[in-house]
mmCIF file of C-alpha atoms in Angstrom:
data_model
loop_
_atom_site.group_PDB
_atom_site.id
_atom_site.type_symbol
_atom_site.label_atom_id
_atom_site.label_comp_id
_atom_site.label_asym_id
_atom_site.label_seq_id
_atom_site.Cartn_x
_atom_site.Cartn_y
_atom_site.Cartn_z
ATOM 1 C CA MET A 225 136.710 58.764 37.028
ATOM 2 C CA THR A 226 134.325 59.509 39.862
ATOM 3 C CA GLY A 227 130.751 60.654 39.647
ATOM 4 C CA ALA A 228 127.169 59.520 39.909
ATOM 5 C CA LEU A 229 127.507 57.503 36.672
ATOM 6 C CA SER A 230 131.156 56.474 36.875
ATOM 7 C CA HIS A 231 130.074 52.815 36.832
ATOM 8 C CA VAL A 232 128.414 53.202 33.408
ATOM 9 C CA ARG A 233 130.015 52.756 29.995
ATOM 10 C CA VAL A 234 128.232 54.040 26.889
ATOM 11 C CA CYS A 235 128.991 52.967 23.342
ATOM 12 C CA ASP A 236 127.875 56.162 21.654
ATOM 13 C CA LEU A 237 126.946 55.963 17.988
ATOM 14 C CA SER A 238 124.862 59.116 18.160
ATOM 15 C CA GLY A 239 125.585 62.613 16.966
ATOM 16 C CA GLN A 240 124.209 66.026 16.005
ATOM 17 C CA LEU A 241 122.331 67.616 18.896
ATOM 18 C CA ALA A 242 119.715 65.069 19.963
ATOM 19 C CA GLY A 243 122.072 62.171 20.567
ATOM 20 C CA ALA A 244 125.318 63.935 21.408
ATOM 21 C CA GLY A 245 123.531 66.262 23.826
ATOM 22 C CA ALA A 246 122.248 63.316 25.835
ATOM 23 C CA THR A 247 125.579 61.544 26.136
ATOM 24 C CA LYS A 248 127.257 64.846 27.034
ATOM 25 C CA ILE A 249 125.068 64.975 30.144
ATOM 26 C CA LEU A 250 125.914 61.358 30.996
ATOM 27 C CA ALA A 251 129.621 62.072 30.584
ATOM 28 C CA ALA A 252 129.387 65.175 32.783
ATOM 29 C CA PHE A 253 128.121 62.953 35.598
ATOM 30 C CA GLY A 254 130.990 60.511 35.198
ATOM 31 C CA ALA A 255 129.872 57.978 32.588
ATOM 32 C CA GLU A 256 132.604 56.649 30.306
ATOM 33 C CA VAL A 257 131.220 57.656 26.928
ATOM 34 C CA ILE A 258 133.062 56.244 23.911
ATOM 35 C CA ARG A 259 132.024 58.103 20.812
ATOM 36 C CA VAL A 260 132.264 55.900 17.696
ATOM 37 C CA GLU A 261 132.694 57.644 14.339
ATOM 38 C CA ASP A 262 133.309 56.689 10.731
ATOM 39 C CA PRO A 263 136.880 57.032 9.356
ATOM 40 C CA VAL A 264 135.753 56.870 5.719
ATOM 41 C CA THR A 265 133.580 59.985 5.821
ATOM 42 C CA ARG A 266 136.127 61.657 8.126
ATOM 43 C CA GLY A 267 133.614 61.896 10.919
ATOM 44 C CA LEU A 268 131.051 63.776 8.883
ATOM 45 C CA TRP A 269 128.147 61.476 9.689
ATOM 46 C CA ASP A 270 127.853 64.127 12.387
ATOM 47 C CA ALA A 271 127.278 67.342 10.463
ATOM 48 C CA LEU A 272 128.426 69.457 13.403
ATOM 49 C CA ARG A 273 131.969 68.114 13.410
ATOM 50 C CA GLY A 274 133.321 70.529 10.857
ATOM 51 C CA THR A 275 130.769 73.334 10.912
ATOM 52 C CA GLY A 276 130.854 76.693 12.668
ATOM 53 C CA PRO A 277 131.084 78.716 14.674
ATOM 54 C CA TYR A 278 134.871 78.838 14.414
ATOM 55 C CA VAL A 279 137.478 80.608 16.499
ATOM 56 C CA ASP A 280 139.472 81.840 13.475
ATOM 57 C CA ASP A 281 139.892 81.287 9.713
ATOM 58 C CA ARG A 282 140.822 77.607 10.023
ATOM 59 C CA ARG A 283 138.337 74.959 8.898
ATOM 60 C CA GLY A 284 138.293 71.191 9.318
ATOM 61 C CA VAL A 285 136.717 68.189 11.003
ATOM 62 C CA ASN A 286 138.371 68.998 14.337
ATOM 63 C CA LEU A 287 137.473 72.679 14.396
ATOM 64 C CA GLY A 288 133.692 72.761 14.748
ATOM 65 C CA ALA A 289 132.801 74.582 17.960
ATOM 66 C CA GLY A 290 129.296 73.106 18.021
ATOM 67 C CA PHE A 291 130.728 69.603 17.946
ATOM 68 C CA ASN A 292 133.166 70.493 20.711
ATOM 69 C CA ASN A 293 130.340 71.901 22.826
ATOM 70 C CA HIS A 294 128.215 68.744 22.559
ATOM 71 C CA ASN A 295 130.974 66.176 22.936
ATOM 72 C CA VAL A 296 133.062 67.381 25.860
ATOM 73 C CA GLY A 297 134.209 64.704 28.264
ATOM 74 C CA LYS A 298 133.972 61.828 25.776
ATOM 75 C CA TYR A 299 136.449 59.401 24.262
ATOM 76 C CA GLY A 300 136.571 59.219 20.477
ATOM 77 C CA VAL A 301 137.328 56.221 18.250
ATOM 78 C CA THR A 302 136.946 55.549 14.544
ATOM 79 C CA ILE A 303 135.543 52.207 13.382
ATOM 80 C CA ASN A 304 134.603 51.370 9.797
ATOM 81 C CA MET A 305 131.409 49.356 10.145
ATOM 82 C CA ARG A 306 131.546 48.378 6.456
ATOM 83 C CA THR A 307 134.456 46.017 7.083
ATOM 84 C CA PRO A 308 134.329 42.638 8.861
ATOM 85 C CA GLU A 309 137.118 43.689 11.245
ATOM 86 C CA GLY A 310 135.318 46.933 12.023
ATOM 87 C CA LYS A 311 132.126 45.059 12.850
ATOM 88 C CA ASP A 312 134.079 42.740 15.109
ATOM 89 C CA LEU A 313 135.632 45.707 16.922
ATOM 90 C CA LEU A 314 132.231 47.257 17.458
ATOM 91 C CA ARG A 315 130.902 43.954 18.813
ATOM 92 C CA GLU A 316 133.786 43.846 21.264
ATOM 93 C CA LEU A 317 133.072 47.371 22.431
ATOM 94 C CA ILE A 318 129.363 46.657 22.833
ATOM 95 C CA SER A 319 130.116 43.495 24.795
ATOM 96 C CA ILE A 320 131.759 45.541 27.567
ATOM 97 C CA SER A 321 129.282 48.448 27.465
ATOM 98 C CA ASP A 322 126.145 49.064 29.475
ATOM 99 C CA VAL A 323 124.371 51.260 26.936
ATOM 100 C CA VAL A 324 124.350 51.726 23.161
ATOM 101 C CA THR A 325 122.972 55.051 21.916
ATOM 102 C CA GLU A 326 122.288 56.192 18.366
ATOM 103 C CA ASN A 327 120.180 58.677 16.441
ATOM 104 C CA PHE A 328 120.381 57.432 12.883
ATOM 105 C CA ALA A 329 117.235 57.226 10.788
ATOM 106 C CA ALA A 330 115.088 54.229 11.690
ATOM 107 C CA GLY A 331 116.550 50.953 10.486
ATOM 108 C CA VAL A 332 120.054 52.202 9.634
ATOM 109 C CA LEU A 333 121.795 50.384 12.467
ATOM 110 C CA GLU A 334 119.751 47.251 11.817
ATOM 111 C CA LYS A 335 120.820 47.241 8.160
ATOM 112 C CA ARG A 336 124.426 47.370 9.334
ATOM 113 C CA GLY A 337 123.863 44.286 11.467
ATOM 114 C CA PHE A 338 123.429 45.981 14.827
ATOM 115 C CA GLY A 339 119.713 46.070 15.497
ATOM 116 C CA TYR A 340 118.417 45.289 18.969
ATOM 117 C CA THR A 341 118.122 41.551 18.261
ATOM 118 C CA GLU A 342 121.792 41.402 17.330
ATOM 119 C CA LEU A 343 122.818 43.616 20.249
ATOM 120 C CA ARG A 344 121.131 41.197 22.675
ATOM 121 C CA LYS A 345 123.177 38.345 21.201
ATOM 122 C CA ILE A 346 126.328 40.333 21.920
ATOM 123 C CA LYS A 347 125.266 41.341 25.436
ATOM 124 C CA PRO A 348 121.935 40.016 26.743
ATOM 125 C CA ASP A 349 121.321 42.844 29.204
ATOM 126 C CA ILE A 350 122.345 45.671 26.874
ATOM 127 C CA ILE A 351 120.340 48.905 26.964
ATOM 128 C CA TYR A 352 119.769 50.247 23.467
ATOM 129 C CA VAL A 353 118.381 53.773 23.109
ATOM 130 C CA SER A 354 117.530 54.913 19.585
ATOM 131 C CA ASN A 355 116.439 58.448 18.762
ATOM 132 C CA CYS A 356 115.101 59.465 15.362
ATOM 133 C CA GLY A 357 112.354 61.656 13.940
ATOM 134 C CA PHE A 358 109.395 59.282 14.169
ATOM 135 C CA GLY A 359 110.755 56.296 16.048
ATOM 136 C CA HIS A 360 111.193 52.750 14.745
ATOM 137 C CA THR A 361 107.507 51.799 14.473
ATOM 138 C CA GLY A 362 104.408 53.277 12.925
ATOM 139 C CA PRO A 363 103.498 54.566 9.447
ATOM 140 C CA TYR A 364 106.091 57.392 9.478
ATOM 141 C CA ARG A 365 109.092 55.286 10.541
ATOM 142 C CA ASP A 366 110.808 55.530 7.128
ATOM 143 C CA PHE A 367 110.457 59.302 6.810
ATOM 144 C CA LYS A 368 113.693 61.289 7.120
ATOM 145 C CA THR A 369 113.697 64.389 9.297
ATOM 146 C CA TRP A 370 115.859 67.394 10.082
ATOM 147 C CA GLY A 371 115.280 70.351 12.365
ATOM 148 C CA PRO A 372 112.833 72.386 10.218
ATOM 149 C CA ILE A 373 110.877 69.252 9.278
ATOM 150 C CA VAL A 374 110.465 68.161 12.899
ATOM 151 C CA GLN A 375 109.306 71.676 13.795
ATOM 152 C CA ALA A 376 106.704 71.623 11.034
ATOM 153 C CA VAL A 377 105.363 68.128 11.723
ATOM 154 C CA SER A 378 105.209 68.573 15.496
ATOM 155 C CA GLY A 379 103.231 71.810 15.207
ATOM 156 C CA LEU A 380 105.883 74.130 16.600
ATOM 157 C CA THR A 381 106.176 76.069 13.328
ATOM 158 C CA TYR A 382 102.421 76.676 13.211
ATOM 159 C CA THR A 383 102.483 78.519 16.521
ATOM 160 C CA ALA A 384 105.668 80.544 15.955
ATOM 161 C CA GLY A 385 106.004 83.956 14.349
ATOM 162 C CA LEU A 386 104.155 87.241 14.124
ATOM 163 C CA PRO A 387 100.377 87.542 13.714
ATOM 164 C CA ASP A 388 99.001 87.620 10.161
ATOM 165 C CA THR A 389 102.248 86.379 8.618
ATOM 166 C CA GLU A 390 103.431 82.972 7.480
ATOM 167 C CA PRO A 391 104.570 80.532 10.195
ATOM 168 C CA ALA A 392 108.197 81.246 11.002
ATOM 169 C CA GLY A 393 109.655 78.356 12.971
ATOM 170 C CA TRP A 394 113.253 78.724 14.154
ATOM 171 C CA GLY A 395 116.657 78.275 12.620
ATOM 172 C CA PHE A 396 117.746 76.476 15.788
ATOM 173 C CA SER A 397 116.665 72.915 16.653
ATOM 174 C CA TYR A 398 115.053 73.264 20.067
ATOM 175 C CA MET A 399 113.377 69.870 19.627
ATOM 176 C CA ASP A 400 116.783 68.199 19.363
ATOM 177 C CA HIS A 401 117.638 69.525 22.796
ATOM 178 C CA MET A 402 114.281 68.394 24.143
ATOM 179 C CA SER A 403 114.766 64.902 22.759
ATOM 180 C CA ALA A 404 118.307 64.881 24.210
ATOM 181 C CA LEU A 405 116.780 65.447 27.647
ATOM 182 C CA TYR A 406 114.278 62.641 27.059
ATOM 183 C CA MET A 407 117.114 60.433 25.842
ATOM 184 C CA THR A 408 119.082 61.095 29.031
ATOM 185 C CA THR A 409 116.011 60.245 31.105
ATOM 186 C CA ALA A 410 115.494 57.072 29.077
ATOM 187 C CA VAL A 411 119.048 55.881 29.707
ATOM 188 C CA LEU A 412 118.782 56.529 33.439
ATOM 189 C CA ALA A 413 115.373 54.833 33.719
ATOM 190 C CA ALA A 414 116.574 51.793 31.761
ATOM 191 C CA LEU A 415 119.706 51.532 33.910
ATOM 192 C CA HIS A 416 117.560 51.643 37.057
ATOM 193 C CA HIS A 417 115.317 48.905 35.669
ATOM 194 C CA ARG A 418 118.317 46.763 34.808
ATOM 195 C CA ASP A 419 119.809 47.246 38.261
ATOM 196 C CA ARG A 420 116.561 45.953 39.803
ATOM 197 C CA THR A 421 115.748 43.144 37.371
ATOM 198 C CA GLY A 422 118.856 42.338 35.332
ATOM 199 C CA GLU A 423 116.922 43.095 32.132
ATOM 200 C CA GLY A 424 118.135 45.301 29.322
ATOM 201 C CA GLN A 425 115.735 46.842 26.818
ATOM 202 C CA HIS A 426 115.296 48.860 23.649
ATOM 203 C CA VAL A 427 114.032 52.406 24.235
ATOM 204 C CA ASP A 428 112.481 53.745 21.026
ATOM 205 C CA LEU A 429 112.560 57.562 21.199
ATOM 206 C CA ALA A 430 111.149 60.000 18.641
ATOM 207 C CA THR A 431 112.013 63.668 18.196
ATOM 208 C CA VAL A 432 108.668 64.748 16.737
ATOM 209 C CA PRO A 433 106.694 63.825 19.888
ATOM 210 C CA ALA A 434 109.438 65.544 21.890
ATOM 211 C CA GLY A 435 108.544 68.668 19.934
ATOM 212 C CA ILE A 436 104.845 68.143 20.567
ATOM 213 C CA ALA A 437 105.621 67.977 24.292
ATOM 214 C CA MET A 438 106.650 71.641 24.062
ATOM 215 C CA LEU A 439 103.074 72.495 23.032
ATOM 216 C CA SER A 440 101.147 71.117 25.975
ATOM 217 C CA THR A 441 98.834 74.124 26.349
ATOM 218 C CA GLU A 442 98.198 74.268 22.606
ATOM 219 C CA VAL A 443 97.323 70.578 22.579
ATOM 220 C CA LEU A 444 94.994 71.113 25.529
ATOM 221 C CA GLU A 445 93.289 74.051 23.827
ATOM 222 C CA TRP A 446 92.487 71.865 20.818
ATOM 223 C CA THR A 447 91.505 68.667 22.655
ATOM 224 C CA VAL A 448 89.337 70.459 25.221
ATOM 225 C CA ASN A 449 88.003 73.491 23.371
ATOM 226 C CA GLY A 450 88.432 72.614 19.688
ATOM 227 C CA ARG A 451 90.368 75.838 19.120
ATOM 228 C CA THR A 452 93.730 76.285 17.408
ATOM 229 C CA VAL A 453 96.480 78.507 18.751
ATOM 230 C CA THR A 454 98.117 80.574 16.024
ATOM 231 C CA ALA A 455 101.249 82.680 16.060
ATOM 232 C CA GLY A 456 100.907 85.686 18.354
ATOM 233 C CA GLY A 457 104.394 87.106 18.483
ATOM 234 C CA ASN A 458 105.377 87.982 22.041
ATOM 235 C CA ARG A 459 101.837 88.305 23.370
ATOM 236 C CA ALA A 460 100.366 85.752 25.776
ATOM 237 C CA ASP A 461 98.914 82.814 23.858
ATOM 238 C CA PHE A 462 95.626 82.669 25.760
ATOM 239 C CA GLY A 463 94.993 86.309 26.597
ATOM 240 C CA GLU A 464 95.838 85.821 30.245
ATOM 241 C CA MET A 465 98.116 88.866 30.464
ATOM 242 C CA ALA A 466 98.353 92.319 28.936
ATOM 243 C CA PRO A 467 100.801 93.879 28.523
ATOM 244 C CA HIS A 468 102.960 90.856 27.752
ATOM 245 C CA GLY A 469 105.742 91.643 25.334
ATOM 246 C CA ILE A 470 109.166 92.930 24.338
ATOM 247 C CA TYR A 471 109.631 96.698 24.159
ATOM 248 C CA PRO A 472 112.429 98.910 22.784
ATOM 249 C CA CYS A 473 114.761 100.810 25.086
ATOM 250 C CA ALA A 474 117.334 103.560 24.636
ATOM 251 C CA GLY A 475 120.472 102.596 22.761
ATOM 252 C CA GLU A 476 121.177 100.279 19.870
ATOM 253 C CA ASP A 477 119.283 96.978 19.926
ATOM 254 C CA ARG A 478 118.243 97.305 23.563
ATOM 255 C CA TRP A 479 114.981 95.745 24.714
ATOM 256 C CA ILE A 480 113.021 94.916 27.833
ATOM 257 C CA ALA A 481 110.557 92.104 28.523
ATOM 258 C CA VAL A 482 107.496 92.986 30.609
ATOM 259 C CA ALA A 483 104.577 90.820 31.764
ATOM 260 C CA CYS A 484 101.734 92.128 33.927
ATOM 261 C CA ARG A 485 99.764 89.325 35.551
ATOM 262 C CA ASP A 486 96.856 91.370 36.907
ATOM 263 C CA ASP A 487 95.380 94.852 37.240
ATOM 264 C CA ARG A 488 97.519 95.661 40.281
ATOM 265 C CA GLU A 489 100.753 94.989 38.425
ATOM 266 C CA PHE A 490 99.547 97.034 35.489
ATOM 267 C CA GLY A 491 98.845 99.895 37.872
ATOM 268 C CA VAL A 492 102.376 99.657 39.225
ATOM 269 C CA LEU A 493 103.751 99.627 35.665
ATOM 270 C CA VAL A 494 101.827 102.808 34.885
ATOM 271 C CA LYS A 495 103.351 104.524 37.924
ATOM 272 C CA VAL A 496 106.899 103.487 37.037
ATOM 273 C CA LEU A 497 106.516 104.537 33.401
ATOM 274 C CA ASN A 498 104.791 107.786 34.415
ATOM 275 C CA GLU A 499 102.739 107.994 31.231
ATOM 276 C CA PRO A 500 99.321 109.584 31.995
ATOM 277 C CA GLU A 501 97.654 108.134 28.910
ATOM 278 C CA LEU A 502 98.199 104.620 30.261
ATOM 279 C CA SER A 503 95.866 105.557 33.125
ATOM 280 C CA SER A 504 92.996 105.940 30.680
ATOM 281 C CA ASP A 505 89.801 104.043 31.459
ATOM 282 C CA ARG A 506 90.163 102.111 28.199
ATOM 283 C CA PHE A 507 93.067 100.178 29.810
ATOM 284 C CA ALA A 508 91.366 99.646 33.189
ATOM 285 C CA THR A 509 90.663 95.911 32.854
ATOM 286 C CA LEU A 510 92.397 92.969 31.246
ATOM 287 C CA GLU A 511 89.604 92.621 28.690
ATOM 288 C CA GLN A 512 89.950 96.259 27.703
ATOM 289 C CA ARG A 513 93.735 95.997 27.466
ATOM 290 C CA LEU A 514 93.454 92.962 25.235
ATOM 291 C CA ASP A 515 90.975 94.767 22.969
ATOM 292 C CA ALA A 516 93.360 97.716 22.692
ATOM 293 C CA ALA A 517 96.575 95.692 22.679
ATOM 294 C CA ASP A 518 98.114 97.468 19.671
ATOM 295 C CA ASP A 519 97.601 100.916 21.193
ATOM 296 C CA LEU A 520 98.759 99.685 24.593
ATOM 297 C CA ASP A 521 101.993 98.254 23.207
ATOM 298 C CA ALA A 522 102.633 101.402 21.169
ATOM 299 C CA LEU A 523 102.243 103.622 24.231
ATOM 300 C CA ILE A 524 104.476 101.444 26.403
ATOM 301 C CA GLY A 525 107.089 101.201 23.634
ATOM 302 C CA ALA A 526 107.167 104.973 23.194
ATOM 303 C CA VAL A 527 108.014 105.400 26.883
ATOM 304 C CA THR A 528 110.489 102.516 27.217
ATOM 305 C CA ALA A 529 112.357 103.719 24.110
ATOM 306 C CA THR A 530 113.572 106.694 26.149
ATOM 307 C CA ARG A 531 114.693 104.647 29.153
ATOM 308 C CA ASP A 532 117.802 102.644 29.921
ATOM 309 C CA ALA A 533 116.904 98.943 29.778
ATOM 310 C CA ALA A 534 118.810 97.821 32.890
ATOM 311 C CA ALA A 535 117.668 100.739 35.037
ATOM 312 C CA LEU A 536 114.055 100.311 33.968
ATOM 313 C CA ALA A 537 114.159 96.571 34.653
ATOM 314 C CA ASP A 538 115.547 97.245 38.111
ATOM 315 C CA ASP A 539 112.778 99.774 38.815
ATOM 316 C CA LEU A 540 110.033 97.412 37.662
ATOM 317 C CA ILE A 541 111.400 94.432 39.573
ATOM 318 C CA ALA A 542 111.733 96.520 42.723
ATOM 319 C CA ALA A 543 108.094 97.566 42.332
ATOM 320 C CA GLY A 544 106.975 93.935 41.870
ATOM 321 C CA VAL A 545 106.439 93.802 38.093
ATOM 322 C CA PRO A 546 108.029 90.835 36.255
ATOM 323 C CA ALA A 547 110.594 92.340 33.877
ATOM 324 C CA SER A 548 114.037 91.675 32.456
ATOM 325 C CA VAL A 549 116.510 93.114 30.056
ATOM 326 C CA VAL A 550 116.565 91.076 26.841
ATOM 327 C CA LYS A 551 120.141 89.993 27.406
ATOM 328 C CA SER A 552 122.820 90.069 24.765
ATOM 329 C CA PRO A 553 125.424 87.278 24.635
ATOM 330 C CA PRO A 554 127.992 89.249 26.701
ATOM 331 C CA GLU A 555 125.383 90.024 29.359
ATOM 332 C CA ARG A 556 124.211 86.422 29.467
ATOM 333 C CA ILE A 557 127.582 84.678 29.348
ATOM 334 C CA ASP A 558 130.116 87.098 30.821
ATOM 335 C CA ASP A 559 128.213 89.383 33.155
ATOM 336 C CA ASP A 560 125.477 87.301 34.783
ATOM 337 C CA PRO A 561 126.500 86.715 38.422
ATOM 338 C CA ASP A 562 124.068 83.836 38.914
ATOM 339 C CA LEU A 563 125.374 81.867 35.933
ATOM 340 C CA ASP A 564 128.909 82.677 37.021
ATOM 341 C CA ALA A 565 128.196 81.302 40.507
ATOM 342 C CA MET A 566 126.754 78.166 38.911
ATOM 343 C CA GLY A 567 129.815 77.788 36.705
ATOM 344 C CA LEU A 568 127.560 77.266 33.729
ATOM 345 C CA PHE A 569 130.215 78.061 31.123
ATOM 346 C CA PRO A 570 133.349 76.090 32.020
ATOM 347 C CA SER A 571 136.503 76.353 29.919
ATOM 348 C CA VAL A 572 138.128 73.419 28.162
ATOM 349 C CA THR A 573 141.317 73.265 26.116
ATOM 350 C CA HIS A 574 140.978 71.635 22.711
ATOM 351 C CA PRO A 575 144.245 70.585 20.997
ATOM 352 C CA ASP A 576 143.235 72.334 17.757
ATOM 353 C CA ILE A 577 140.697 74.969 18.744
ATOM 354 C CA GLY A 578 142.463 76.132 21.904
ATOM 355 C CA GLU A 579 140.864 77.251 25.151
ATOM 356 C CA VAL A 580 137.134 77.876 24.758
ATOM 357 C CA ARG A 581 134.094 77.979 26.970
ATOM 358 C CA VAL A 582 131.315 75.434 26.588
ATOM 359 C CA GLU A 583 127.849 74.971 28.026
ATOM 360 C CA GLY A 584 127.662 73.238 31.368
ATOM 361 C CA ILE A 585 124.697 71.479 32.958
ATOM 362 C CA PRO A 586 122.104 73.855 34.509
ATOM 363 C CA LEU A 587 121.680 72.115 37.858
ATOM 364 C CA ARG A 588 123.546 71.624 41.110
ATOM 365 C CA CYS A 589 124.013 68.306 42.926
ATOM 366 C CA SER A 590 125.411 68.608 46.442
ATOM 367 C CA GLN A 591 126.927 65.112 46.521
ATOM 368 C CA THR A 592 127.555 64.231 42.874
ATOM 369 C CA PRO A 593 128.287 67.452 40.965
ATOM 370 C CA TRP A 594 128.820 67.390 37.228
ATOM 371 C CA ARG A 595 132.305 67.985 35.848
ATOM 372 C CA ILE A 596 133.379 69.145 32.405
ATOM 373 C CA THR A 597 137.163 69.338 32.140
ATOM 374 C CA THR A 598 138.124 67.884 28.742
ATOM 375 C CA ALA A 599 137.285 68.986 25.229
ATOM 376 C CA ALA A 600 135.579 66.904 22.569
ATOM 377 C CA PRO A 601 137.825 64.262 21.013
ATOM 378 C CA ARG A 602 139.640 64.854 17.779
ATOM 379 C CA LEU A 603 138.624 62.353 15.106
ATOM 380 C CA GLY A 604 139.976 58.994 16.298
ATOM 381 C CA GLN A 605 141.905 60.613 19.150
ATOM 382 C CA HIS A 606 141.468 57.693 21.555
ATOM 383 C CA ASN A 607 141.836 54.749 19.181
ATOM 384 C CA ARG A 608 144.882 53.515 21.077
ATOM 385 C CA GLU A 609 143.376 53.956 24.540
ATOM 386 C CA VAL A 610 140.171 52.142 23.610
ATOM 387 C CA LEU A 611 141.296 49.498 21.134
ATOM 388 C CA VAL A 612 144.636 48.635 22.729
ATOM 389 C CA ASP A 613 144.341 49.521 26.418
ATOM 390 C CA LEU A 614 140.653 48.676 26.863
ATOM 391 C CA LEU A 615 139.980 45.927 24.315
ATOM 392 C CA GLY A 616 143.457 44.388 24.477
ATOM 393 C CA HIS A 617 144.556 44.540 20.846
ATOM 394 C CA THR A 618 148.173 45.108 19.827
ATOM 395 C CA GLU A 619 149.911 48.151 18.408
ATOM 396 C CA ALA A 620 150.651 46.128 15.267
ATOM 397 C CA GLU A 621 146.965 45.379 14.763
ATOM 398 C CA LEU A 622 146.157 49.049 15.257
ATOM 399 C CA ASP A 623 148.697 50.124 12.628
ATOM 400 C CA ASP A 624 147.441 47.486 10.175
ATOM 401 C CA TRP A 625 143.793 48.560 10.640
ATOM 402 C CA ALA A 626 144.700 52.206 10.158
ATOM 403 C CA GLN A 627 146.504 51.431 6.875
ATOM 404 C CA ARG A 628 143.566 49.403 5.555
ATOM 405 C CA GLY A 629 140.840 51.847 6.597
ATOM 406 C CA VAL A 630 139.325 49.655 9.318
ATOM 407 C CA ILE A 631 139.798 52.476 11.815
#
């Protein structure tokens, strides 16, 4: 393999979104990522392995599209860490790796005999990056978290939703993706430190603070002004813009996003919409528009509901008003020329799922571009390549381990 990280080998014990998302990025830039899974639970220590979306009516541990999306470009082996032979195999793999990654709950890997102290005995300069809800230290270290819990504890849920209703949160784990980005940064920083000093280290990462990092302005509002930011729907959190929202357009489930940054842009919006009532003195200043925000949004929505979303967005952008169609999946994935030029949704061929598109990496490197060409591994797909070709064991040993549940 060639790439910016083709000299790096990762023993990847992580999963879900937070861990698997990080090692996906490393693999896209050339790192040899060997994903270790459990043969006893049929890979289901990663809940995404067998869950939807699916391409058809088939179900199984090798058919989860979410797992495929987050594990492209990796090798996959199964090792039963409950057995002495399995522990020995994992030690061998760690001994030839640069990085060990995991996102179990705090202490799980240590209880299995692979905490940082033990990892250093196996390979003194190993880089160990752990990623769990609250990290491995502090009063919350033993708490177990999942997406909705992290959202609630970090404060994201408190700020999300419509005004005067209960906090909504999201069904999707944005914090997992944030912590995956931090995890990638942590691996790269630790590798750079090791290259300069020869020292490995344990990087203790926590998903809850990664969620808090998405609330920097809300944190600032409290620490500086002693004020809380509550859910405001699509309106600007700090009253810096009005209008600032999502408005209906003609057709089924068609919407447009509009944000006016100052009085001039609002004046341009009024001209494009051609609604005389918007020229009323009661909307002349930002303060007045904020005071009459409900009426303002209702007036704008009544006009936009009669207009084609794409044509209206084009008119507003041409006039200098920030606006965009609220894009549907086909518009975002199939029809966006910029994303197409970036190649953001490459296709891979999975032996069970077939040919599907996956998410790429949203950046361009002129000298070391990312590459995603292979699908996620089937459960234990690369046992022979890793355990025989890489670690030097025999086919007979492999067959014996498979029969006895070691792999």
